[in-house]
XYZ file of C-alpha atoms in Angstrom:
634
model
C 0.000 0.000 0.000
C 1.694 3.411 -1.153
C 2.562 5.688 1.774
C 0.454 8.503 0.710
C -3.105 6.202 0.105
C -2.612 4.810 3.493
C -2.357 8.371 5.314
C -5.710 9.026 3.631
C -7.123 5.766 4.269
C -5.770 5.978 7.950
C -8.014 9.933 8.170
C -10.944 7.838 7.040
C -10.923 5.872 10.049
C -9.017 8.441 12.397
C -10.828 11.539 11.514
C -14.048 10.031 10.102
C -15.785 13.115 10.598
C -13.199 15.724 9.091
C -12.567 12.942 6.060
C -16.452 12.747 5.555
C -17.653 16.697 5.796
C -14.570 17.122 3.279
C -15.933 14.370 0.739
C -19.637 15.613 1.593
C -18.527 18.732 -0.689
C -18.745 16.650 -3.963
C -22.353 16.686 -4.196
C -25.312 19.919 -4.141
C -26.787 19.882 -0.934
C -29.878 22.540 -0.461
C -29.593 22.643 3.146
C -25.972 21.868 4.911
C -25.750 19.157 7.187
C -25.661 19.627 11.541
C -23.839 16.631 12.409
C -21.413 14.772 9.969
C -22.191 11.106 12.249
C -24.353 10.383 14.446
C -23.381 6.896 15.917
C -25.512 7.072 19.354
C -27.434 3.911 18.460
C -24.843 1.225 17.313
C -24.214 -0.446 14.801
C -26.310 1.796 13.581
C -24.997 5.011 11.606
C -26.775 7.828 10.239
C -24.737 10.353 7.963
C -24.786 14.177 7.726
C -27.455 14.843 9.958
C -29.384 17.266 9.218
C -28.309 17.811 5.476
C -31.150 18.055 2.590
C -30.292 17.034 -1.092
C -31.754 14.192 -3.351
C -30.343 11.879 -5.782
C -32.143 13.144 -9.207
C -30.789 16.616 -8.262
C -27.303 15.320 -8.452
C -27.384 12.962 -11.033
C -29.674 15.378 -13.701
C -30.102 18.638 -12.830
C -26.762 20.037 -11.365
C -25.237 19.271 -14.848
C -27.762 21.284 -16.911
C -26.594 24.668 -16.819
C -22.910 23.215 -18.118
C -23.624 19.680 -20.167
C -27.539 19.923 -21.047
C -26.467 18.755 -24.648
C -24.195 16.296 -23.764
C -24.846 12.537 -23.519
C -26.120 11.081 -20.188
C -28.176 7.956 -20.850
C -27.032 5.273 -24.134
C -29.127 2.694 -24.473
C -28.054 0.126 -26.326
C -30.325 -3.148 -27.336
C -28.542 -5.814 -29.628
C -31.632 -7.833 -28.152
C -34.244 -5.524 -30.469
C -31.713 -3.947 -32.415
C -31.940 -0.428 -30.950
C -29.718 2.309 -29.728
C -30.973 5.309 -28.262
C -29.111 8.583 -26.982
C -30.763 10.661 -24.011
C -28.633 14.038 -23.511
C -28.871 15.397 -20.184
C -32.085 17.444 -20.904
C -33.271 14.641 -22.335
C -33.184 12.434 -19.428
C -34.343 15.310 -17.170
C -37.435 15.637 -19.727
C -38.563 11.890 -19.276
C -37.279 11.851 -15.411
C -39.545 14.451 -15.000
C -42.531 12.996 -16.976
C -42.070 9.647 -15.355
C -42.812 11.547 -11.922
C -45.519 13.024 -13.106
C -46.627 9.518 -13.822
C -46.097 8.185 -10.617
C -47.653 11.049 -8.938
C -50.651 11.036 -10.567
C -51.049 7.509 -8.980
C -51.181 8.709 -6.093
C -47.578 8.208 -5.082
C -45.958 10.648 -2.512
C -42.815 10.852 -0.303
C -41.588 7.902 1.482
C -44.823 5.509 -0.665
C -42.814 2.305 -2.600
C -42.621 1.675 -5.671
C -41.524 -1.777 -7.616
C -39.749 -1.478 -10.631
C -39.825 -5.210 -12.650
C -38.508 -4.008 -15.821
C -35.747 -5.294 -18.329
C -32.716 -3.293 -19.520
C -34.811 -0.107 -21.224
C -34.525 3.245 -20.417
C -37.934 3.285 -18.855
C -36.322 1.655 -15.986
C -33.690 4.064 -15.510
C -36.430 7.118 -15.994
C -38.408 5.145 -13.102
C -35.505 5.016 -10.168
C -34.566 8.738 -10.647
C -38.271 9.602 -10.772
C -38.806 8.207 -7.744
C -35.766 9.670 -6.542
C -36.744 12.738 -7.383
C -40.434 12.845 -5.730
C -38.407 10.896 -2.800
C -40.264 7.901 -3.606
C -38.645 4.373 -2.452
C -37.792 2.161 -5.019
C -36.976 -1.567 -5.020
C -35.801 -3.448 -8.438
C -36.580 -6.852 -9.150
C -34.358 -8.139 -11.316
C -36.755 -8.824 -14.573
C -38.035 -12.049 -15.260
C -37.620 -12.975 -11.376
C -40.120 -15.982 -10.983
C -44.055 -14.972 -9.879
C -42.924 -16.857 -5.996
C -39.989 -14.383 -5.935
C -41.265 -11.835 -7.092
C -44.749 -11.875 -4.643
C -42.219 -12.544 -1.650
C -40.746 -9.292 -2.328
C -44.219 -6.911 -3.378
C -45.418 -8.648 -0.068
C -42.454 -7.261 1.764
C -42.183 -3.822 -0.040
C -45.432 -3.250 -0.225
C -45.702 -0.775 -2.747
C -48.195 1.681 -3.917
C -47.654 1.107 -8.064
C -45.844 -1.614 -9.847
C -43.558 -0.163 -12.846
C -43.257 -3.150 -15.289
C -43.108 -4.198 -19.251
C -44.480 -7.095 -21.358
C -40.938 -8.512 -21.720
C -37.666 -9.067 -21.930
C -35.673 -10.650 -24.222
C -32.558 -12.671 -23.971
C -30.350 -14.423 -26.680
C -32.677 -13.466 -29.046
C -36.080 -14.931 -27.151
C -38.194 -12.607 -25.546
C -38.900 -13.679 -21.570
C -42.861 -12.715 -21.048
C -42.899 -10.664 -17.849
C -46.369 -9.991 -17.729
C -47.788 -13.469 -16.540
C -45.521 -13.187 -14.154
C -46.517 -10.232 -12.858
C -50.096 -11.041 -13.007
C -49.514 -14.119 -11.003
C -47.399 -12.790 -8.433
C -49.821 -10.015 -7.953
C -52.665 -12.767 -7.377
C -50.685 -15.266 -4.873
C -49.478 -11.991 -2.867
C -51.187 -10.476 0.176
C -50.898 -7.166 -0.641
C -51.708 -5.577 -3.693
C -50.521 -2.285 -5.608
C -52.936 -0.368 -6.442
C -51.883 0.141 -10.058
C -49.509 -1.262 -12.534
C -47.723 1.050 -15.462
C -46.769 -1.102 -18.514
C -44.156 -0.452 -21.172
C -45.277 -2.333 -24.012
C -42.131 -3.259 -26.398
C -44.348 -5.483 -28.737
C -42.177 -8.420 -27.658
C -44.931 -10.611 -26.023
C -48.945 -10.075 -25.888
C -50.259 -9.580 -22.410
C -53.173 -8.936 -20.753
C -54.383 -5.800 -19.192
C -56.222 -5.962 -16.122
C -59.559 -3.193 -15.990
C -58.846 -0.357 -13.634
C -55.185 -1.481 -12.790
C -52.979 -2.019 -15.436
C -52.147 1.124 -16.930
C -50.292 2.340 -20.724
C -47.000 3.915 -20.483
C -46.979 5.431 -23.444
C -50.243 6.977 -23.075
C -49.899 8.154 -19.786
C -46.363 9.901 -20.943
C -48.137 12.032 -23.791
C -50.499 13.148 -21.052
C -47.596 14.495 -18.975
C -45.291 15.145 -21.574
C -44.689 18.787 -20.772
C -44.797 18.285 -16.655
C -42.556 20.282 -14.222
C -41.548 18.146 -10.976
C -40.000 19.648 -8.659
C -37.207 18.068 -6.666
C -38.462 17.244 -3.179
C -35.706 17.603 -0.946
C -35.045 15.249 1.562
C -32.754 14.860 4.920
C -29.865 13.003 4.103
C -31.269 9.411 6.286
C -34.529 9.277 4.608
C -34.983 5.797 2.371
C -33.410 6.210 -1.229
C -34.144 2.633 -2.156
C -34.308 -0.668 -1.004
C -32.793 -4.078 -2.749
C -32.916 -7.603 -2.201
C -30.447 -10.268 -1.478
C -30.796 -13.936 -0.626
C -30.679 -14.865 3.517
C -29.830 -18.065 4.961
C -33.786 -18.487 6.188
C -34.471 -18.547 2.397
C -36.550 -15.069 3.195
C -35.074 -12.208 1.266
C -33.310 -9.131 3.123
C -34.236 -5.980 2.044
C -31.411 -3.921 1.849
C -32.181 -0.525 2.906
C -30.166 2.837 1.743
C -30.051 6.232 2.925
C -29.725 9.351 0.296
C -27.158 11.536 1.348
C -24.329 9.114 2.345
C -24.979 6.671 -0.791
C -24.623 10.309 -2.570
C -21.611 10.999 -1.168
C -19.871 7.545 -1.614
C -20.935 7.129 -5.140
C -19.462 10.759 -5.912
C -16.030 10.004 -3.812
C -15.817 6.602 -5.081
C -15.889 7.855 -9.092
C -13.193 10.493 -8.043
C -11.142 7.949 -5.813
C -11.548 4.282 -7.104
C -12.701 4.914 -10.836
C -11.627 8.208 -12.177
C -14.054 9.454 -14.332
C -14.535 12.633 -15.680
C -17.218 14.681 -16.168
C -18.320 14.457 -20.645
C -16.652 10.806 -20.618
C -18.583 7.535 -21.450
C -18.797 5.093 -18.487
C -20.006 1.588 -19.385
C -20.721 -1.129 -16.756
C -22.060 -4.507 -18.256
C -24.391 -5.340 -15.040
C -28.178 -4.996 -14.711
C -30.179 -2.638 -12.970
C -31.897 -5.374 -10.440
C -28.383 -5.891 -8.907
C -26.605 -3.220 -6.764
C -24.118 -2.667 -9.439
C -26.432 -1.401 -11.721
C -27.741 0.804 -9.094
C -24.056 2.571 -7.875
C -22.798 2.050 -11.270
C -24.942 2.038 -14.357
C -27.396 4.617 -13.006
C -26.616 6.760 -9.870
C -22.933 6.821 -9.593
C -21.991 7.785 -13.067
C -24.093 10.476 -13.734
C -23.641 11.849 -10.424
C -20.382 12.389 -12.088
C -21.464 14.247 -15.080
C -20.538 10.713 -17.253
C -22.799 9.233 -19.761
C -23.815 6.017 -19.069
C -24.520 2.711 -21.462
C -27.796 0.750 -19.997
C -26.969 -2.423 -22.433
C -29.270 -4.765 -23.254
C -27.393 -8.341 -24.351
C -25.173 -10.838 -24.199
C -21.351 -10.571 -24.354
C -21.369 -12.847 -27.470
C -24.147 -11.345 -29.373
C -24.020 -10.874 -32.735
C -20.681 -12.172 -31.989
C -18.154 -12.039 -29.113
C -16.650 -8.509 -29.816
C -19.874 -6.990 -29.215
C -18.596 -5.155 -25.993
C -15.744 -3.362 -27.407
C -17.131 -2.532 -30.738
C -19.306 -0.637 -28.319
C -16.289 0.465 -26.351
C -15.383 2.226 -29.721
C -18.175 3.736 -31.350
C -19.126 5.401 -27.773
C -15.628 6.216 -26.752
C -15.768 4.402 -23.390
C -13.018 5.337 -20.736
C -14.292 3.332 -18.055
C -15.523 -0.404 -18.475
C -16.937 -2.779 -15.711
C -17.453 -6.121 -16.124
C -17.879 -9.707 -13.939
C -15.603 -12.236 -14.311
C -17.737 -14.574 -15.571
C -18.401 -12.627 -18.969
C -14.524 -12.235 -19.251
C -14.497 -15.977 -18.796
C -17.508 -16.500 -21.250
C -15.080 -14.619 -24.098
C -12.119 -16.874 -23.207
C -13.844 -19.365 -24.780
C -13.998 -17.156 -28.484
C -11.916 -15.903 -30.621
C -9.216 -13.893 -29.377
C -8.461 -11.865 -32.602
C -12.176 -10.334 -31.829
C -10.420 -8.501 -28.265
C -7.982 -6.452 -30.841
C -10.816 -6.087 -33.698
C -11.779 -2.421 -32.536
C -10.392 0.332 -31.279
C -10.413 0.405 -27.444
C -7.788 2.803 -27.130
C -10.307 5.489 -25.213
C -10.622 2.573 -22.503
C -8.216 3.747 -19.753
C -9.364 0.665 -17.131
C -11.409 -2.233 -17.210
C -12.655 -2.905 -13.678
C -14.020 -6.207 -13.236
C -16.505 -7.446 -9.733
C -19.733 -9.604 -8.683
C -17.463 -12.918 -7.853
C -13.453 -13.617 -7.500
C -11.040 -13.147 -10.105
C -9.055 -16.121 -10.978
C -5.287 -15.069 -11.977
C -5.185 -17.298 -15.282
C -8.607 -14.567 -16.221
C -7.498 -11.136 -15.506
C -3.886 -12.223 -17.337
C -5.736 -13.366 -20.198
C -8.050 -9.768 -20.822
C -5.251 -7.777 -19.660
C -2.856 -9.367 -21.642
C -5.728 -9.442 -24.877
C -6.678 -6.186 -24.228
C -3.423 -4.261 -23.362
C -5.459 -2.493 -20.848
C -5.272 -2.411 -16.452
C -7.739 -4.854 -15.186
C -8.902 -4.005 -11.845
C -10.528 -6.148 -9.765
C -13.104 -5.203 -6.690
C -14.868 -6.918 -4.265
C -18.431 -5.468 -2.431
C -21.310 -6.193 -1.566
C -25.132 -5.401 -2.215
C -25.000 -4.342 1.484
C -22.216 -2.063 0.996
C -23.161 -0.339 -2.237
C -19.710 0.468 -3.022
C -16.364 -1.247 -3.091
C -14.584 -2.281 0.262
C -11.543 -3.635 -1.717
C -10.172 -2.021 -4.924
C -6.723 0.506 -5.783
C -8.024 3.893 -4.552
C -5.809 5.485 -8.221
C -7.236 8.517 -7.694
C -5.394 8.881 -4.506
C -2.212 7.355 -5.658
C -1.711 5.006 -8.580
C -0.896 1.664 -7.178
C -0.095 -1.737 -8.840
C -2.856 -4.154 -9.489
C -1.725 -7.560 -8.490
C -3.704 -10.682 -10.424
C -5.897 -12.623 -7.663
C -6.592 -9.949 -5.459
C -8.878 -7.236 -5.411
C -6.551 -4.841 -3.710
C -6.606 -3.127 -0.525
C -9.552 -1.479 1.946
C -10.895 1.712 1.104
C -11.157 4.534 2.871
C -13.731 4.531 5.130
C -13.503 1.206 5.831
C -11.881 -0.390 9.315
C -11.261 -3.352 7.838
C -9.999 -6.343 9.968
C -9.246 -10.380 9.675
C -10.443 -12.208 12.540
C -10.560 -15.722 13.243
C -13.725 -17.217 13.243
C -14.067 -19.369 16.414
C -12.186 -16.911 18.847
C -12.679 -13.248 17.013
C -8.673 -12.829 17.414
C -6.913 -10.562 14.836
C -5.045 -12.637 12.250
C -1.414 -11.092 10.982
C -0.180 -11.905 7.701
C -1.220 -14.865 5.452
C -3.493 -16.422 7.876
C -6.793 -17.629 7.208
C -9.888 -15.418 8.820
C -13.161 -13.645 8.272
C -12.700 -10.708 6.598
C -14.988 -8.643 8.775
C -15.706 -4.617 9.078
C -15.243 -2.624 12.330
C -18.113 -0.524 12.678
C -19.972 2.382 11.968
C -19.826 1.218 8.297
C -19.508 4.441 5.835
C -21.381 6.570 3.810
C -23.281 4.564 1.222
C -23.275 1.122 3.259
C -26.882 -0.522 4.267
C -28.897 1.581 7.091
C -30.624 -2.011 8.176
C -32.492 -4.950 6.864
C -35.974 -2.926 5.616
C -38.335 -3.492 8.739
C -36.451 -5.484 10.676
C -33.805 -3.757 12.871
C -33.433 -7.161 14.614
C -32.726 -8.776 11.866
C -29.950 -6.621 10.519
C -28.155 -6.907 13.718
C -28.304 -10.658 14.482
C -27.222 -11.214 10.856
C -24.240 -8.785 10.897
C -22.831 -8.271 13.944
C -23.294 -11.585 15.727
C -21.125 -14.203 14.246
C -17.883 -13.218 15.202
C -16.937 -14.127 18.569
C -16.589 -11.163 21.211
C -16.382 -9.073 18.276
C -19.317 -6.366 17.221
C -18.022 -6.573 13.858
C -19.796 -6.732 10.462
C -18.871 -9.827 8.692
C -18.939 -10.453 5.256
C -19.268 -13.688 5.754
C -15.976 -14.541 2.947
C -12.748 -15.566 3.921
C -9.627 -14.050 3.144
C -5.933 -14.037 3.539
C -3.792 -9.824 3.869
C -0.398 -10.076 2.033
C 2.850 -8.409 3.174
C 2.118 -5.345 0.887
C -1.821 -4.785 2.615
C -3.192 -6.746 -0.211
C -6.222 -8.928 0.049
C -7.379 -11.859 -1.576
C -10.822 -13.463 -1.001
C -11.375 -17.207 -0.586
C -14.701 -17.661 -0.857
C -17.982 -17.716 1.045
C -17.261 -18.698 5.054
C -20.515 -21.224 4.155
C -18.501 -22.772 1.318
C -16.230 -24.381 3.238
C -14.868 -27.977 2.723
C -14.420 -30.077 5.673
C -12.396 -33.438 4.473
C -11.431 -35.305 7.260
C -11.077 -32.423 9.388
C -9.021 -29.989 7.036
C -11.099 -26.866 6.102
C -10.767 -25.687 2.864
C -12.254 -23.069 0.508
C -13.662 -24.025 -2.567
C -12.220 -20.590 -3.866
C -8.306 -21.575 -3.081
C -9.101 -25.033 -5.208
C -10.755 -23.415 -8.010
C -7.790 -20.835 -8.225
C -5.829 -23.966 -8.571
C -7.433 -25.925 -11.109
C -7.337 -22.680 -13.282
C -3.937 -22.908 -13.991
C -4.376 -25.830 -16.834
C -4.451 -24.128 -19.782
C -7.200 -25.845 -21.763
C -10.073 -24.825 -18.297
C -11.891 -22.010 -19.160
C -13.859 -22.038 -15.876
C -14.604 -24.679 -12.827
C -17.128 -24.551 -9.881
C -15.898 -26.635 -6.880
C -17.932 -28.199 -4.401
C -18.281 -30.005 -1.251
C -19.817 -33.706 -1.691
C -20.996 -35.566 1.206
C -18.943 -38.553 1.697
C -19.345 -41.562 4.426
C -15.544 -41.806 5.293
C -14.193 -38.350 5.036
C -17.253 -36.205 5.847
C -17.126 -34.371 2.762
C -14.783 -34.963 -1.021
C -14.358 -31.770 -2.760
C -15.525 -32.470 -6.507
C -14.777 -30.023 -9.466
C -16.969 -29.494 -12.622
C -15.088 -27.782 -15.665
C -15.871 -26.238 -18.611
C -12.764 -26.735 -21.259
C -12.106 -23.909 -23.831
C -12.657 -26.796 -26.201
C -15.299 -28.863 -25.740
C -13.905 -31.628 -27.938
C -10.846 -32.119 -25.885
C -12.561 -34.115 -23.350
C -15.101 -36.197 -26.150
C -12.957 -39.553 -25.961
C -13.251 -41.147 -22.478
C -8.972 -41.541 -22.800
C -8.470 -38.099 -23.210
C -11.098 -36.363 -19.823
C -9.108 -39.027 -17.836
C -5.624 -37.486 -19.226
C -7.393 -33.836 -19.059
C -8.604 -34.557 -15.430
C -5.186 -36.574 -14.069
C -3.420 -33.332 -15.246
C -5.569 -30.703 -13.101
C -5.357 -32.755 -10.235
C -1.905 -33.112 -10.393
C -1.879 -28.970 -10.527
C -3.752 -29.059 -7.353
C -1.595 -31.753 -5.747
C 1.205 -29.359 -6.590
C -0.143 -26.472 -5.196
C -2.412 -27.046 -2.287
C -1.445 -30.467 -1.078
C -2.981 -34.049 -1.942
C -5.729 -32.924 1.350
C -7.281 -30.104 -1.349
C -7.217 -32.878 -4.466
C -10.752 -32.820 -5.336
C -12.095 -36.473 -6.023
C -13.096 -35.990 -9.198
C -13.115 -33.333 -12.335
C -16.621 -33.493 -14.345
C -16.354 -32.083 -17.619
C -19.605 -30.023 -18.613
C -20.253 -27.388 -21.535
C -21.679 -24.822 -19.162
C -21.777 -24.412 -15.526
C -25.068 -23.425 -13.586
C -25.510 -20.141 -12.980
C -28.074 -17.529 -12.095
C -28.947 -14.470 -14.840
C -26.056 -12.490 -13.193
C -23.587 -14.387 -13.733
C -23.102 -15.915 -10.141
C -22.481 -20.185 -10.082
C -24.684 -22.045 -8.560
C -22.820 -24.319 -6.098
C -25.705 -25.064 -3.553
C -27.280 -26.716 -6.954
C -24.689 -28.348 -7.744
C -23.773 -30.147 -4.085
C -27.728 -30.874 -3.939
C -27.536 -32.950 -7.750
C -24.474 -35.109 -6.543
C -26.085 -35.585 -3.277
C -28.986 -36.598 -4.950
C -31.123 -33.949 -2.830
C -34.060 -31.356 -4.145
C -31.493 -28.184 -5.398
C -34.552 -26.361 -4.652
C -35.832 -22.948 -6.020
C -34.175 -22.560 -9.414
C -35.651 -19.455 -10.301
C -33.046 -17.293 -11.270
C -31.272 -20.067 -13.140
C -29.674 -19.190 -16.923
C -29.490 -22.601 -18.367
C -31.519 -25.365 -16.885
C -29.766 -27.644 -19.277
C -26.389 -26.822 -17.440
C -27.640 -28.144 -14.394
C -28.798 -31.485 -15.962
C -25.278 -32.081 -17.764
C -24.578 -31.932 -14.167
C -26.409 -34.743 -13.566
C -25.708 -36.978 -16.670
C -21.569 -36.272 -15.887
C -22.080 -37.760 -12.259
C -24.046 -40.637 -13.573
C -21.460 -41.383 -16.278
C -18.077 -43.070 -15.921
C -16.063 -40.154 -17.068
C -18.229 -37.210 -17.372
């Protein structure tokens, strides 16, 4: 860590309040704030007391007077074939008419509102309306199954649903509607109107006296002026939901003036963008990412911003930086998992187009193997940078603060802690501070910073006993991954604490073996997982996915394939870590964002339910899952 980022990091945490009322100055605020923390009530925190701004403000309207003109919102569909440019007074235009929309249903101040929508700019006109009228929004990811989706309108309740008659993936359009519709019926409560976006991609139904026509309800208030309500900086911005343990989601609830203030100090700090320049981030708007950093966080920074609609390999696998060309992108993030998806292409289509406006490609959502980020940093001639957060955090807790000081990306780890965070290694039966290269929870000392979760949407109780409980004689947030600190301050994430491997006693991450097995050069990407086993307690057992499928098609040659990744894993972890098999499968499975679905996986080889598969890509990948386990050589 370079001398002069840790002095700054080491304010963060030492002066938090001096570090924060100085970082508070990046966004408008229309009344100043009384108290930069207020920490009377931990682990709760509430930031810059006192202090009245709003998200829409900052992210549209503080950039008229000097960028109306300029690009804000690029929508690009290789799904319908469309590509639309908003300029700033563009998007302030449709913000403002989507308000009027919302209003008009009766929607006020602190009233929720669901947004189930695919990648169109509708969506994005929806979350800064709301933000604007200071309106609560959740996203559910689109296409979210009608059990998932009820769970969450049941837990939201909100006052008008925001949806669309479909989305459209690989070319086949995903009917939201029904979905909707039967949600709607199987939950308790029930919104008192629904405002469709009809894209002509699937018929649907309209219900009398509740669904309602986007399109005719924006000619209606085409030419409305809404106002920006102005709200104290701990009123609700939005809430989002993640998975729990009891199988009931969490809503993750966020303030407006700290998530404000990160997202502005984080594109200064951690990303460097510039004001005019083209920011694109490859996520979707029902994950956090596409909250901080498709929507909020870039224009907060006077960037425009690409809301993509696609695949990575459609038409073909240069798709991303043919679009990294014709828009001029300086800043790109990505998952690992779609860098992994074009390892398996052809490599001539990375140096097709002209990327050289990309300064960095920042990559996030799940680890980053070292044989990946050589391969697209090497291919691309660009820095990767990795990051690791969480949707409770909203913004990165590991990363290379460049901003600060320009510091050296090393392959396998994220980087280092960010500035505001008191970030700590602790060992998970005793809560005792680990030093170098040991093994522990990777676990925040509280009050979390700007930005971070306020609690668990209605349930105080539940945000406490989740957080701040599991670390012995420790009031510490955990983030429930493991994680080893280099010499240098560097981290490097293991995996999930509940991913953990027990054989014969040993503990080991699934993460660490993975790593491993991605050194053979013909893996493009492996999910490892724990297998319950009568002798040992648990085998670790490896499914891969080979750059070439046809390397593995004669029984002689997976046995070869899979002696020589074991081998790699004897080599580098020990015979203990050697899983006890390597499947070979054409796909893993994994949910719509990208993330693998292990707990699947473990349940198919244990020949158990897997359970709700509802956010599941492929469910073909999960049933070449079973056929490899029932064959001889997968």
């Amino acid at each position: 860590m370079g001398q002069r980022y840790e002095a700054f990091h080491r304010r963060s945490i030492e002066d938090r309040e001096g570090f924060w009322a100085e970082q508070a100055q990046l966004i408008d605020w229309h009344e100043p704030f009384t108290q930069v923390l207020d920490y009377s009530r931990p682990p709760f925190a509430r930031w810059f007391v006192g202090g009245r701004t709003n998200l829409c403000h900052n992210a549209i309207d503080r950039h008229l007077a000097e960028r109306a003109g300029q690009p804000a919102l690029i929508h690009v569909s290789t799904e319908t074939n469309e590509e639309t440019v908003y300029s700033f007074a563009e998007l302030h235009r449709e913000t403002m008419t989507m308000a009027a929309i919302l209003a008009g249903q009766g929607v006020e101040r602190g009233d929720r509102v669901l947004i189930y929508m695919p990648m169109i700019p509708q969506a994005v006109f929806a979350m800064l309306a709301c933000a604007r009228i200071g309106a609560i929004h959740s996203v559910v990811f689109g296409g979210f199954a009608s059990n998932s989706l009820a769970a969450r309108i049941d837990d939201a309740t909100p006052k008008v649903v925001v949806s669309a008659d479909a989305g459209s993936r690989a070319g086949k359009a995903i009917a939201y509607k029904p979905l909707l519709d039967e949600a709607i019926r199987i939950a308790r409560h029930k919104p008192a109107s629904v405002v469709l976006v009809d894209r002509g991609l699937a018929p649907m139904e309209r219900v009398a006296g509740r669904d309602l026509d986007y399109a005719e309800l924006r000619k209606a208030h085409a030419e409305a002026e809404v106002p920006v309500t102005w709200l104290e900086s701990n009123e609700i911005s939005y809430t989002l939901y993640t998975s729990g343990t009891t199988g009931t989601p969490k809503g993750v609830q966020r303030d407006v003036g700290g998530y404000a203030v990160a997202l502005a100090a984080s594109m200064r700090h951690i990303y460097c963008g510039k004001a005019g320049e083209t920011y694109f981030c490859t996520s979707d708007i029902g994950w956090v990412v596409g909250h901080s950093y498709i929507v909020y966080g870039p224009l907060i920074a006077g960037m425009a911003t690409i809301l993509y609609e696609g695949t990575p390999i459609r038409p073909d696998a240069g798709i991303l930086w043919q679009l990294v060309e014709k828009y001029r992108v300086s800043l790109m993030f990505s998952a690992p998992t779609a860098i992994r998806v074009l390892k398996k292409q052809d490599p001539a289509l990375l140096t097709k187009y002209d990327t050289s406006s990309l300064r960095t490609l920042f990559l996030a959502g799940e680890p980053l193997d070292e044989p990946t980020a050589r391969w697209i940093s090497e291919g691309l001639g660009r820095p990767i940078i990795d990051n690791y957060w969480q949707t409770e955090t909203g913004w990165p807790i590991l990363a290379l603060a460049n901003g600060v000081e320009r510091m050296t990306a090393k392959f396998g780890s994220p980087g280092v802690p960010m500035y505001g965070y008191d970030l700590h290694l602790l060992h998970e039966q005793t809560g005792a501070e680990l030093g170098v290269n040991e093994k522990g929870v990777v676990a925040i000392f509280p009050p979390l910073p700007p930005g971070c979760m306020q609690t668990v949407w209605g349930d105080d109780e539940r945000f406490v006993e989740t957080y701040f409980t599991t670390i012995p004689g420790q009031a510490a947030y955990s983030t429930f991954d493991w994680g080893i600190r280099d010499e240098d301050g560097y981290y490097f994430i293991l995996g999930r604490t509940d991913d953990v491997i027990n054989v014969a006693g040993h503990r080991l991450g699934t993460r660490e073996i993975e790593e491993s097995l991605s050194h053979h050069a013909a893996l493009a990407e492996c999910a490892v997982i724990g297998m319950a086993d009568a002798i040992k307690g648990q085998v670790a057992v490896a499914f891969a996915v080979l750059k070439d499928a046809s390397a593995a098609a004669q029984p002689e040659a997976a046995l070869r394939l899979e002696k020589e990744m074991l081998a790699i894993v004897d080599r580098q972890l020990g015979a203990v870590a050697r899983p006890s098999r390597v499947y070979f499968v054409m796909a893993l499975p994994k949910t719509r964002s990208g993330k693998v679905l292990r707990r699947a996986i473990q349940a198919v080889c244990e020949q158990r339910d897997p359970g709700d598969l509802t956010t599941i890509e492929d469910p073909n990948a999960l049933q070449q899952v079973r056929d490899a386990v029932g064959s001889p050589h997968g």
